[in-house]
Amino acid sequence: MNAGNEKQYGGLDQFRIIAAILVIAIHTSPLLSISEWADFTLTRTIARVAVPFFFMCTGFFFLQKLGTDRDRNASMLKQFLWKVGKLYLFSILLYLPVNVYAGYFTDGFTVFSAVKDLLFNGTLYHLWYFPGIMLGVCISTFLYTRMSTWNTFWVTLLLYGIGLLGDSYFGLAQMSSYVDSIYQSMFTLFDYTRNGIFFAPVFIVMGGMIANTRRRKKKKVAPYAIGFVLFGSMLVMEGFLLHAYQLQRHDSMYIFLIPCMYFLFQLLLFWKGKNRPTLRKLSLYVYVIHPLCIVLIRAAAKVTGLTGPLVDNSLVHFTLVTVLSFVLSVMAIKLMKVIRRFRVGKPDQTGRAWADIHLPHLQHNVREIQRVLPKDCSMMAVVKAQAYGHGGWQIARFLNKLGIDHFAVATIDEGIELRKKGVKGEILVLGYTDECRIRQIARFKLTQTVVDDEYAQKLNGYNVKISVHVKIDTGMARLGESWEHTEKIAAMYRYKNLQVCGTFTHLSVADSLEASDVAYTKNQIARFQKVIEQLKEKGIDPQKLHVQSSYGVLNYGELQYDYARIGIALYGMLSKQGDKVKTSIDLRPVLSLKARVVQVKQVEKGASVGYGRAYAAQKDSKIAIVSIGYADGVPRMLSQAGATCLIKGKRRPILGFVCMDQLIVDITDMEAVQKGDMVTFIGRDQEEEITAEEMAQQCKTITNELVSRLGERVKRVYHD
């Protein structure tokens, strides 16, 4: 689902395809048969934006996730390197036959040359990109997390300047024998300065800088369009001049490429369009596969005797390589889908009811939420009530892998379960815990919410040291010491056995944009801030502060606190259908709820169906008995609200009352329905979709209640 005015990056996704085609152009020189200068303009200047664009995309989406938690940063970096490393290894293996044919392992091959190629050059001319992006991200991350953003940029720009003298401006380096000797020494370690040390970092950092500044400022398109045209023209002129004076050793790095890429990337962010993950895969596959297609086209031309029209004609050659690259890439994507389905195996035909949990959607939501969080604000993932019905420890452990290490639960037992299942990080118990269980709080290293001063005194009296967060009631009238009781609040920080690690409150109407509700919420925030200021005046450090939950972030994103407690949005939902929020965010539902047809039967006109004779057939009909009921979490009133489910991509009405273990669906006029067919209650089936928000609205409730009530009999099936 998409919330708010949906800031999406369809422009970036679509330009990836253009960039992939430009990379093919670099390696096939499409205009060479027409004009040498035209081809030089295209392939040696204009097309040089392609690889920096890919670097900037990586920086844009990766660097903005980095925070002050070094363990989390290291975890994300490790995950990134593992993902790219696997693709690099696959690419190396894919081109082994080409390497063997080209004499790679015989012509001066040594262990040193192999290591050099693996770390810098790539084992084929285009594969340098993978070690380049891995090394570039490592350098950028190291600098980005230890220096200011601008200092990081200046350092990477300095590296780029050093690289320039080994690339397009090499002729200048050769004017000094001393400088020339330095670069010749460098070239014994790597063939080009176009690599992960000198080339990649500055563009990765630029992408991160754009991500972190764009979300704070409103932009206009005209200045970026003018800037791109101006610096793009200067880039072309720079390329011609360097070529005319024969200064270039290689032609990947230009001075005006830096401002040109800045304005181009900003322009692409104005290119409206839906996010298209498939285009990301397609562009990547095209990049990897296209040299193989060059080999295949040349081999086919040689065998058929058509080298003249198919290869010597550069435009035809480029076109054939491009088409074949895209065809093979599409086939590869489809093959990977088949392989993934094969690895998952056939659906369990005996399962009565289950919830599909789509972990890639959860990961996407995490990244989207992190994108809109204020800088230095960490996500506290709310995984109470079995992670809103998604599976508590399973979700928490997956979030651990994504670098999330702050969690919130409702009860001590939920916290203990997470610990027993190996969940790392802080686990805050939001609810009241009987003080007699304080030793379990300490044993399992949980953090307890202190709800008032009286409770704090009782906890302290057990002489067991525990971590706590202090909760302040600013208008919810639920748990928490009243904001007016300043002295009692201050006293809660002075108990020797309670280590206060944080202070928080909860907003009661952050989901509403009604003027009166906005005023009430702002009043709550002001009360909280007043308490914090009073504590500081008394010399008390309130430690980590957190106020916002999901709607608090989406409607009050300007607030700057240490944590944000993200619950329902983490799972790709809003509480109610049609809810409007201020922040643009692309959320994807994580859960789909499904069951099976267990029997199909005919009923005559006038026959009663289900308990209480709540439904009578209006005509001769066919019905399906489906193996899910209110004991599984499907509300009993669902059928009385005119609700439907999906069978074979068609909406079908639910008849009569939902029973404890089954319900009945009208399948009249559907010939193909049979025992074992899948029925979808939440999720997509072909072109139709039922959202949790839709079902919740029909039942006059909210999605939070709906999904958290899914029963234990509903098996959770996790898809990665």
XYZ file of C-alpha atoms in Angstrom:
720
model
C 0.000 0.000 0.000
C 1.057 3.568 -0.435
C 0.573 6.171 2.237
C 0.495 9.927 1.880
C 1.517 11.605 -1.316
C 3.758 8.646 -2.082
C 7.293 9.639 -2.856
C 8.492 6.945 -5.206
C 11.559 6.448 -7.304
C 10.169 5.257 -10.608
C 12.441 7.706 -12.400
C 15.528 6.062 -10.951
C 14.221 2.607 -11.814
C 13.453 3.565 -15.409
C 16.756 5.354 -15.939
C 18.536 2.171 -14.850
C 17.431 0.683 -18.183
C 18.794 3.690 -20.078
C 22.049 3.407 -18.128
C 22.320 -0.304 -18.971
C 21.870 0.496 -22.674
C 24.557 3.183 -22.407
C 26.951 0.612 -20.946
C 26.264 -1.635 -23.942
C 26.959 1.358 -26.195
C 30.348 1.899 -24.513
C 31.341 -1.661 -25.354
C 29.915 -1.797 -28.912
C 30.479 1.747 -30.290
C 27.131 1.947 -32.151
C 27.876 5.113 -34.162
C 31.402 4.226 -35.246
C 30.232 3.192 -38.736
C 28.510 6.534 -39.148
C 30.848 9.057 -37.540
C 33.887 8.632 -35.338
C 33.184 11.934 -33.600
C 29.522 11.092 -33.037
C 30.528 7.786 -31.521
C 33.141 9.463 -29.326
C 30.534 11.947 -28.107
C 28.128 9.165 -27.211
C 30.398 6.478 -25.816
C 33.292 8.461 -24.328
C 31.391 11.357 -22.769
C 27.577 11.066 -22.614
C 27.503 7.344 -21.800
C 30.004 7.882 -18.968
C 27.101 8.918 -16.746
C 25.888 5.305 -16.574
C 28.213 3.758 -14.004
C 28.319 6.834 -11.709
C 24.514 6.732 -11.784
C 24.562 3.146 -10.496
C 27.007 4.184 -7.769
C 24.775 7.088 -6.747
C 21.730 4.842 -6.542
C 23.618 2.617 -4.131
C 24.672 5.592 -2.024
C 21.176 7.089 -2.124
C 19.523 3.995 -0.686
C 22.359 2.642 1.485
C 24.025 5.594 3.182
C 20.771 7.159 4.361
C 20.184 4.075 6.524
C 23.402 4.555 8.458
C 23.166 5.946 11.981
C 25.220 6.241 15.118
C 24.931 2.563 16.063
C 28.141 1.034 14.699
C 26.997 -2.554 15.213
C 23.908 -1.895 13.129
C 25.976 -0.138 10.471
C 28.399 -3.074 10.361
C 25.512 -5.514 10.026
C 24.052 -3.618 7.061
C 27.464 -3.359 5.415
C 28.073 -7.074 5.858
C 24.690 -7.861 4.337
C 25.403 -5.595 1.358
C 28.838 -7.126 0.732
C 27.428 -10.642 0.959
C 24.700 -9.844 -1.558
C 27.023 -8.197 -4.087
C 29.771 -10.766 -3.465
C 27.484 -13.630 -4.431
C 26.564 -11.890 -7.667
C 30.251 -11.194 -8.371
C 31.131 -14.852 -7.831
C 28.313 -15.934 -10.141
C 29.547 -13.517 -12.823
C 33.111 -14.822 -12.526
C 31.892 -18.396 -12.983
C 29.644 -17.373 -15.888
C 32.605 -15.956 -17.818
C 35.111 -18.692 -17.039
C 34.640 -20.277 -20.498
C 35.269 -16.889 -22.114
C 38.392 -16.428 -19.971
C 39.669 -19.848 -20.956
C 39.033 -19.192 -24.658
C 40.761 -15.798 -24.452
C 43.856 -17.310 -22.820
C 43.338 -15.616 -19.454
C 44.890 -18.535 -17.563
C 47.906 -18.907 -19.856
C 49.032 -15.423 -20.917
C 51.053 -14.187 -17.926
C 48.624 -15.556 -15.370
C 49.965 -15.502 -11.782
C 48.502 -15.606 -8.290
C 49.264 -11.894 -7.987
C 47.465 -11.067 -11.228
C 44.462 -13.133 -10.125
C 44.268 -11.343 -6.773
C 44.665 -7.982 -8.516
C 41.823 -8.785 -10.878
C 39.565 -10.079 -8.111
C 40.079 -6.998 -5.934
C 40.237 -4.249 -8.547
C 40.069 -5.032 -12.267
C 37.515 -7.820 -12.500
C 38.203 -11.055 -14.361
C 36.517 -9.590 -17.471
C 36.538 -5.962 -18.533
C 33.089 -5.066 -17.174
C 33.279 -7.037 -13.928
C 35.449 -4.366 -12.264
C 32.139 -2.809 -11.227
C 31.504 -5.404 -8.504
C 34.768 -5.083 -6.565
C 34.487 -1.352 -7.283
C 31.075 -0.992 -5.635
C 32.063 -3.246 -2.715
C 35.279 -1.360 -1.977
C 33.622 1.984 -2.645
C 30.810 1.294 -0.183
C 33.311 0.153 2.458
C 35.324 3.370 2.102
C 32.218 5.554 1.977
C 30.676 3.866 5.015
C 33.889 4.180 7.011
C 34.141 7.906 6.274
C 30.411 8.628 6.471
C 30.094 7.215 9.990
C 33.194 8.969 11.354
C 33.155 12.379 9.729
C 30.641 15.048 8.846
C 28.855 14.621 5.536
C 30.721 17.464 3.872
C 34.123 16.342 5.148
C 33.354 12.883 3.788
C 32.549 14.431 0.427
C 35.794 16.451 0.361
C 37.885 13.379 1.173
C 36.237 11.310 -1.565
C 36.540 14.234 -3.967
C 40.274 14.320 -3.207
C 40.476 10.610 -4.009
C 38.631 11.308 -7.261
C 41.121 14.052 -8.090
C 44.001 11.634 -7.578
C 42.216 9.175 -9.833
C 41.733 11.816 -12.532
C 45.478 12.047 -13.050
C 45.577 8.329 -13.706
C 42.636 8.430 -16.101
C 41.516 11.272 -18.367
C 44.280 13.646 -17.210
C 47.119 11.125 -17.248
C 49.055 13.290 -19.695
C 49.459 15.895 -16.954
C 50.868 13.287 -14.552
C 53.413 12.260 -17.179
C 54.803 15.785 -17.315
C 56.561 15.084 -14.013
C 58.783 12.015 -13.933
C 58.284 11.777 -10.162
C 54.472 11.870 -10.380
C 54.563 9.522 -13.369
C 56.627 6.988 -11.392
C 54.061 7.079 -8.567
C 51.235 6.294 -10.962
C 53.243 3.585 -12.707
C 53.732 1.978 -9.296
C 50.004 2.241 -8.666
C 49.290 0.553 -11.996
C 51.214 -2.509 -10.851
C 48.475 -2.960 -8.222
C 45.544 -2.160 -10.499
C 45.200 -1.434 -14.192
C 43.077 1.696 -13.830
C 42.296 4.356 -11.251
C 38.712 3.872 -12.380
C 38.058 1.586 -9.392
C 36.602 1.326 -5.905
C 39.267 3.536 -4.309
C 39.336 6.601 -6.528
C 36.218 6.468 -8.703
C 33.291 4.972 -6.812
C 33.345 6.649 -3.354
C 32.581 10.213 -4.401
C 29.459 9.191 -6.343
C 28.276 6.879 -3.551
C 28.664 9.731 -1.070
C 26.879 12.158 -3.400
C 23.931 9.772 -3.545
C 23.806 9.641 0.253
C 24.050 13.422 0.533
C 21.147 13.907 -1.875
C 19.021 11.425 0.085
C 19.646 13.183 3.385
C 19.135 16.731 2.113
C 16.201 16.113 -0.201
C 13.863 14.905 2.528
C 14.391 18.149 4.438
C 13.924 20.597 1.570
C 11.314 21.202 -1.092
C 12.854 21.344 -4.537
C 12.046 22.945 -7.869
C 12.911 21.203 -11.103
C 14.069 24.177 -13.228
C 17.459 24.819 -11.547
C 18.400 21.162 -11.883
C 17.377 21.021 -15.530
C 19.492 24.109 -16.276
C 22.407 22.742 -14.270
C 22.299 19.393 -16.057
C 22.234 20.966 -19.521
C 25.040 23.366 -18.611
C 27.402 20.871 -17.013
C 26.466 18.116 -19.471
C 27.584 20.404 -22.292
C 30.788 21.221 -20.451
C 31.398 17.493 -19.921
C 31.233 16.889 -23.670
C 33.545 19.834 -24.341
C 35.976 18.556 -21.711
C 36.038 15.155 -23.392
C 36.799 16.678 -26.797
C 39.604 18.845 -25.424
C 41.257 16.002 -23.559
C 40.995 13.833 -26.655
C 42.412 16.577 -28.872
C 45.440 17.059 -26.604
C 45.804 13.283 -26.139
C 45.918 13.495 -22.340
C 43.724 10.460 -21.695
C 44.997 7.090 -20.537
C 41.374 6.055 -20.071
C 38.198 8.110 -20.329
C 35.929 7.289 -17.392
C 36.742 10.202 -15.080
C 36.090 13.853 -15.886
C 36.001 17.013 -13.801
C 32.553 18.027 -15.038
C 31.178 14.540 -14.502
C 30.756 15.411 -10.800
C 28.344 18.382 -11.173
C 26.701 16.762 -14.184
C 25.808 13.671 -12.129
C 24.543 15.772 -9.238
C 22.051 17.636 -11.419
C 21.086 14.532 -13.407
C 20.295 12.539 -10.272
C 18.248 15.367 -8.793
C 16.331 15.625 -12.066
C 15.545 11.914 -12.037
C 13.983 12.270 -8.596
C 11.365 14.515 -10.211
C 10.543 11.773 -12.738
C 7.289 10.523 -11.291
C 6.394 6.899 -11.580
C 5.724 3.733 -9.687
C 8.634 1.884 -8.122
C 9.637 -0.953 -10.436
C 11.876 -3.501 -8.721
C 11.805 -5.672 -11.851
C 13.590 -2.937 -13.806
C 16.346 -2.926 -11.172
C 16.907 -6.631 -11.708
C 16.645 -6.285 -15.468
C 19.272 -3.536 -15.670
C 21.629 -5.531 -13.450
C 21.219 -8.691 -15.502
C 21.761 -6.744 -18.735
C 24.968 -5.303 -17.313
C 26.238 -8.756 -16.382
C 25.107 -10.576 -19.529
C 25.805 -8.143 -22.366
C 29.498 -9.084 -22.959
C 28.374 -12.687 -23.345
C 25.890 -11.485 -25.949
C 28.704 -9.669 -27.768
C 30.605 -12.961 -27.936
C 27.517 -14.859 -29.118
C 26.665 -12.328 -31.840
C 30.243 -12.274 -33.121
C 30.444 -16.080 -33.070
C 27.132 -16.433 -34.908
C 28.229 -13.859 -37.487
C 31.497 -15.684 -38.054
C 29.809 -19.074 -38.443
C 27.201 -17.741 -40.864
C 29.618 -15.564 -42.792
C 27.655 -12.443 -41.903
C 30.383 -10.564 -40.056
C 30.042 -7.603 -42.412
C 26.358 -6.785 -41.897
C 26.097 -8.037 -38.291
C 29.358 -6.868 -36.725
C 31.126 -4.405 -38.989
C 27.938 -2.369 -39.156
C 28.289 -0.975 -35.626
C 24.692 0.203 -35.259
C 23.307 -3.206 -36.257
C 25.809 -4.881 -33.950
C 24.768 -2.646 -31.034
C 21.077 -3.282 -31.726
C 21.501 -7.059 -31.850
C 23.566 -7.117 -28.665
C 21.032 -4.914 -26.878
C 18.031 -6.987 -27.934
C 19.728 -10.285 -27.091
C 20.897 -8.931 -23.733
C 17.381 -7.934 -22.755
C 15.841 -11.175 -24.029
C 18.312 -13.318 -22.097
C 17.920 -11.118 -19.015
C 14.130 -11.452 -19.048
C 14.511 -15.200 -19.465
C 16.969 -15.264 -16.552
C 14.544 -13.357 -14.316
C 11.722 -15.750 -15.158
C 14.025 -18.726 -14.581
C 14.993 -17.377 -11.164
C 11.314 -17.106 -10.251
C 10.786 -20.729 -11.250
C 13.835 -21.797 -9.235
C 12.580 -19.907 -6.176
C 9.194 -21.561 -6.464
C 10.889 -24.930 -6.821
C 13.009 -24.276 -3.728
C 9.937 -23.304 -1.731
C 8.236 -26.435 -2.968
C 4.596 -27.145 -3.752
C 2.002 -25.640 -1.428
C 0.886 -27.886 1.401
C -2.356 -29.300 0.062
C -3.310 -30.502 3.555
C -3.061 -27.115 5.253
C -6.436 -25.802 6.377
C -5.551 -22.150 7.003
C -2.312 -20.221 6.890
C -0.766 -16.773 6.697
C 1.918 -16.101 4.127
C 4.517 -13.746 5.626
C 6.475 -11.963 2.908
C 9.827 -11.080 4.464
C 11.057 -9.048 1.449
C 8.068 -6.748 2.018
C 9.026 -6.427 5.678
C 12.581 -5.539 4.685
C 11.258 -2.983 2.194
C 9.058 -1.402 4.880
C 11.998 -1.190 7.275
C 14.048 0.682 4.693
C 11.148 2.962 3.777
C 10.499 3.846 7.412
C 14.199 4.428 8.033
C 14.189 6.718 5.018
C 11.568 9.012 6.562
C 12.848 8.888 10.133
C 14.696 11.970 11.338
C 18.463 11.706 11.266
C 19.899 9.819 14.267
C 16.459 8.459 15.164
C 16.472 4.670 15.492
C 13.540 2.373 14.916
C 12.127 0.536 17.901
C 10.199 -2.318 16.305
C 6.961 -3.115 18.120
C 6.571 -6.899 18.042
C 3.893 -7.323 20.712
C 0.930 -9.645 20.146
C 3.087 -11.989 18.073
C 4.268 -9.066 15.971
C 0.684 -8.074 15.179
C -0.110 -11.668 14.228
C 2.959 -12.119 12.036
C 4.968 -14.241 14.487
C 6.869 -12.528 17.294
C 10.295 -14.113 17.498
C 10.405 -14.961 13.793
C 9.871 -11.329 12.849
C 12.236 -10.050 15.541
C 15.060 -12.371 14.486
C 14.636 -11.308 10.858
C 14.740 -7.670 11.946
C 17.931 -8.428 13.879
C 19.485 -9.469 10.562
C 18.471 -6.100 9.112
C 20.292 -4.293 11.894
C 17.283 -3.539 14.116
C 18.211 -3.979 17.771
C 15.520 -2.116 19.696
C 12.212 -3.897 20.282
C 9.013 -3.270 22.219
C 6.646 -5.904 23.599
C 3.546 -5.679 25.775
C 4.343 -8.309 28.426
C 7.317 -9.849 30.160
C 6.441 -13.263 28.733
C 6.630 -11.890 25.201
C 10.072 -10.511 26.033
C 11.259 -13.792 27.546
C 10.145 -15.692 24.437
C 12.202 -13.372 22.237
C 15.279 -13.864 24.410
C 14.879 -17.650 24.428
C 14.684 -17.584 20.637
C 17.946 -15.645 20.399
C 16.731 -12.107 19.719
C 19.500 -9.576 20.428
C 19.291 -5.965 21.538
C 17.094 -3.980 23.893
C 13.621 -5.357 24.568
C 11.323 -2.836 26.246
C 8.268 -4.181 28.078
C 5.642 -1.499 27.479
C 3.071 -2.926 29.881
C 2.888 -3.439 33.634
C 4.857 -6.365 35.080
C 4.177 -7.581 38.595
C 7.137 -6.541 40.713
C 7.577 -10.087 42.025
C 8.920 -11.036 38.568
C 11.752 -8.523 38.735
C 14.416 -11.246 38.814
C 13.149 -12.536 35.472
C 13.426 -9.011 34.087
C 17.059 -8.961 35.185
C 17.808 -12.549 34.134
C 16.567 -12.087 30.580
C 18.007 -8.558 30.320
C 14.664 -6.924 29.620
C 13.908 -3.233 30.042
C 10.812 -2.519 32.113
C 8.493 0.460 31.738
C 8.046 2.316 35.024
C 4.426 3.430 35.041
C 4.478 5.677 38.131
C 6.511 6.567 41.213
C 4.737 4.071 43.467
C 5.636 1.250 41.074
C 9.233 2.518 40.900
C 9.506 2.348 44.687
C 8.277 -1.257 44.745
C 10.726 -2.312 42.009
C 13.616 -0.584 43.745
C 12.763 -2.291 47.012
C 13.705 -5.726 45.676
C 17.369 -4.683 45.530
C 17.728 -6.087 41.994
C 19.298 -3.835 39.387
C 17.267 -3.563 36.179
C 17.041 -1.238 33.179
C 13.894 0.843 32.886
C 12.198 3.482 30.768
C 10.054 6.094 32.485
C 6.615 6.658 30.992
C 4.893 10.017 31.283
C 1.160 10.398 30.769
C 0.658 13.580 28.737
C -3.005 13.077 27.873
C -3.641 9.430 27.011
C -4.877 8.765 30.574
C -3.425 5.281 30.420
C -0.144 4.040 31.911
C 2.402 6.621 33.031
C 2.976 9.186 35.747
C 1.009 12.356 35.077
C 3.049 15.107 33.432
C 1.864 17.456 36.184
C 3.591 15.427 38.922
C 7.046 16.833 38.295
C 8.521 15.848 41.655
C 7.244 12.279 41.424
C 8.637 11.992 37.908
C 12.003 13.337 39.066
C 12.064 10.857 41.952
C 11.805 7.937 39.516
C 15.321 8.721 38.218
C 16.963 8.596 41.641
C 16.353 5.002 42.697
C 19.693 3.221 42.918
C 18.468 -0.113 41.552
C 16.683 1.370 38.529
C 18.944 2.317 35.647
C 16.854 4.717 33.584
C 17.709 4.249 29.908
C 14.873 6.228 28.387
C 11.800 8.417 28.839
C 8.684 8.345 26.707
C 5.045 9.184 26.260
C 2.294 8.042 23.887
C 0.214 10.194 21.551
C -3.486 9.357 21.613
C -4.720 10.920 18.339
C -1.599 11.131 16.161
C -3.533 9.262 13.462
C -5.979 12.125 12.993
C -5.420 15.266 10.938
C -8.527 16.992 12.266
C -7.615 20.437 13.553
C -8.754 19.741 17.121
C -6.859 16.461 17.227
C -3.709 18.054 15.813
C -3.941 20.717 18.506
C -4.375 18.033 21.180
C -1.360 16.109 19.886
C 0.806 19.221 19.815
C -0.294 19.930 23.371
C 0.828 16.436 24.395
C 4.198 17.021 22.764
C 4.544 20.383 24.507
C 3.747 18.797 27.867
C 6.364 16.130 27.304
C 8.959 18.710 26.306
C 8.158 20.771 29.396
C 8.739 17.760 31.641
C 12.049 16.985 29.901
C 13.204 20.583 30.347
C 12.237 20.512 34.026
C 14.202 17.300 34.522
C 17.273 18.800 32.888
C 16.976 21.895 35.065
C 17.165 19.557 38.061
C 20.342 18.005 36.669
C 18.576 14.798 35.591
C 19.433 13.162 32.275
C 16.237 11.627 30.842
C 18.364 9.473 28.498
C 16.833 8.249 25.230
C 13.540 9.923 24.333
C 10.697 8.488 22.280
C 7.245 9.851 21.542
C 6.169 8.756 18.079
C 4.557 5.525 17.044
C 3.733 4.766 13.393
C 1.304 7.640 12.914
C 3.509 9.916 15.002
C 6.265 9.465 12.413
C 3.970 9.735 9.400
C 2.158 12.873 10.624
C 4.759 14.525 12.847
C 7.993 13.673 11.083
C 9.563 16.967 12.118
C 9.954 15.748 15.718
C 13.507 14.875 16.669
C 13.743 12.056 19.196
C 16.057 9.109 19.732
C 13.595 6.290 18.986
C 10.362 5.858 17.082
C 8.134 2.945 18.133
C 6.967 1.505 14.815
C 4.149 -1.020 14.928
C 1.412 -1.299 12.317
C 3.332 0.532 9.572
C 6.185 -1.949 9.897
C 3.813 -4.629 8.647
C 2.710 -2.596 5.632
C -0.641 -1.366 6.909
C -2.377 1.674 8.282
C -5.014 1.238 10.947
C -7.989 2.266 8.838
C -8.855 2.259 5.172
C -8.549 5.714 3.672
C -6.324 7.107 6.408
C -4.395 10.136 5.203
C -0.906 10.920 6.452
C 1.473 13.777 5.763
C 4.575 11.776 4.942
C 5.000 10.082 1.587
C 5.878 6.441 2.117
C 5.543 3.232 0.120
C 4.407 0.425 2.437
C 3.886 -3.156 1.295
C 1.586 -5.595 3.130
C 3.603 -8.338 4.781
C 0.755 -10.750 5.563
C -1.680 -12.632 3.358
C -4.393 -14.800 4.933
C -5.509 -17.926 3.090
C -7.470 -21.152 3.540
C -8.767 -24.042 1.427
C -11.983 -25.273 -0.049
C -12.734 -28.546 1.739
C -16.100 -29.336 0.162
C -18.278 -28.188 -2.738
C -22.036 -28.798 -2.754
C -25.276 -27.760 -4.410
C -28.140 -26.096 -2.514
C -31.657 -25.602 -3.788
C -33.523 -22.343 -3.918
C -34.875 -21.446 -0.462
C -32.454 -23.725 1.417
C -30.951 -22.310 4.617
C -27.199 -21.955 4.907
C -25.256 -21.867 8.204
C -26.191 -21.090 11.805
C -29.416 -19.269 12.588
C -30.671 -19.717 9.043
C -28.974 -16.367 8.471
C -28.906 -16.900 4.722
C -31.428 -18.503 2.394
C -30.501 -19.332 -1.192
C -32.258 -17.025 -3.647
C -31.864 -19.594 -6.413
C -30.322 -22.988 -6.998
C -26.753 -22.367 -5.974
C -23.346 -23.880 -5.474
C -21.414 -23.263 -2.279
C -17.915 -23.977 -1.031
C -17.076 -24.865 2.559
C -13.795 -23.182 3.521
C -11.558 -24.291 6.392
C -11.249 -21.114 8.422
C -13.463 -19.555 11.084
C -13.669 -17.088 13.932
C -11.428 -19.261 16.122
C -8.755 -18.558 13.514
C -9.317 -14.811 13.682
C -11.900 -14.239 10.927
C -14.579 -12.038 12.556
C -17.990 -13.698 12.929
C -19.804 -10.671 11.550
C -17.819 -10.659 8.301
C -20.541 -12.168 6.121
C -23.183 -9.831 7.541
C -21.084 -6.928 6.328
C -21.250 -8.030 2.693
C -17.641 -9.152 2.706
C -16.015 -11.235 0.017
C -13.015 -13.508 -0.443
C -10.989 -14.399 -3.530
C -11.152 -17.722 -5.365
C -9.242 -18.071 -8.637
C -8.918 -14.294 -8.842
C -12.669 -13.664 -8.445
C -14.460 -11.990 -5.551
C -17.010 -14.328 -3.997
C -19.491 -13.424 -1.218
C -19.314 -15.059 2.211
C -22.717 -16.468 3.185
C -24.392 -16.799 6.583
C -22.530 -16.492 9.859
C -18.855 -17.309 10.042
C -18.576 -20.473 12.153
C -15.852 -21.301 14.678
C -13.899 -23.481 12.254
C -15.432 -22.979 8.800
C -17.301 -20.515 6.670
C -19.401 -20.764 3.531
C -18.810 -19.039 0.196
C -21.132 -18.632 -2.789
C -19.435 -20.063 -5.894
C -22.496 -20.200 -8.132
C -21.509 -19.907 -11.821
C -17.897 -20.900 -11.052
C -17.403 -24.259 -12.706
C -13.750 -24.872 -11.912
C -13.812 -24.623 -8.097
C -12.983 -27.890 -6.360
C -11.755 -29.312 -3.100
C -8.244 -28.126 -2.263
C -8.508 -24.792 -4.071
C -6.972 -21.809 -2.311
C -9.168 -19.043 -0.883
C -7.680 -15.617 -0.093
C -9.135 -13.410 2.642
C -6.297 -10.893 2.885
C -3.917 -10.522 -0.035
C -3.797 -10.702 -3.803
C -5.059 -13.390 -6.164
C -4.290 -12.568 -9.779
C -5.595 -9.040 -10.451
C -7.853 -8.790 -7.399
C -6.743 -7.818 -3.903
C -8.370 -7.596 -0.492
C -6.435 -5.515 1.993
C -6.481 -5.850 5.753
C -7.789 -2.282 5.841
C -10.800 -3.305 3.719
C -11.642 -6.274 5.914
C -11.198 -4.238 9.089
C -13.504 -1.519 7.819
C -16.185 -4.091 6.992
C -15.954 -5.398 10.544
C -16.005 -1.884 12.041
C -12.591 -2.301 13.605
C -8.954 -1.477 12.837
C -6.252 -3.558 11.218
C -4.294 -3.647 14.494
C -7.058 -5.706 16.095
C -7.786 -7.768 13.016
C -4.297 -9.172 12.405
C -3.275 -9.476 16.062
C -6.270 -11.791 16.662
C -5.170 -14.365 14.100
C -5.214 -17.659 15.977
C -2.500 -20.210 16.670
C -4.189 -22.651 14.288
C -3.275 -20.351 11.413
C 0.145 -21.580 10.338
C 2.650 -18.846 9.513
C 4.583 -19.563 6.333
C 7.653 -17.351 5.865
C 8.792 -16.481 2.352
C 12.192 -14.924 1.670
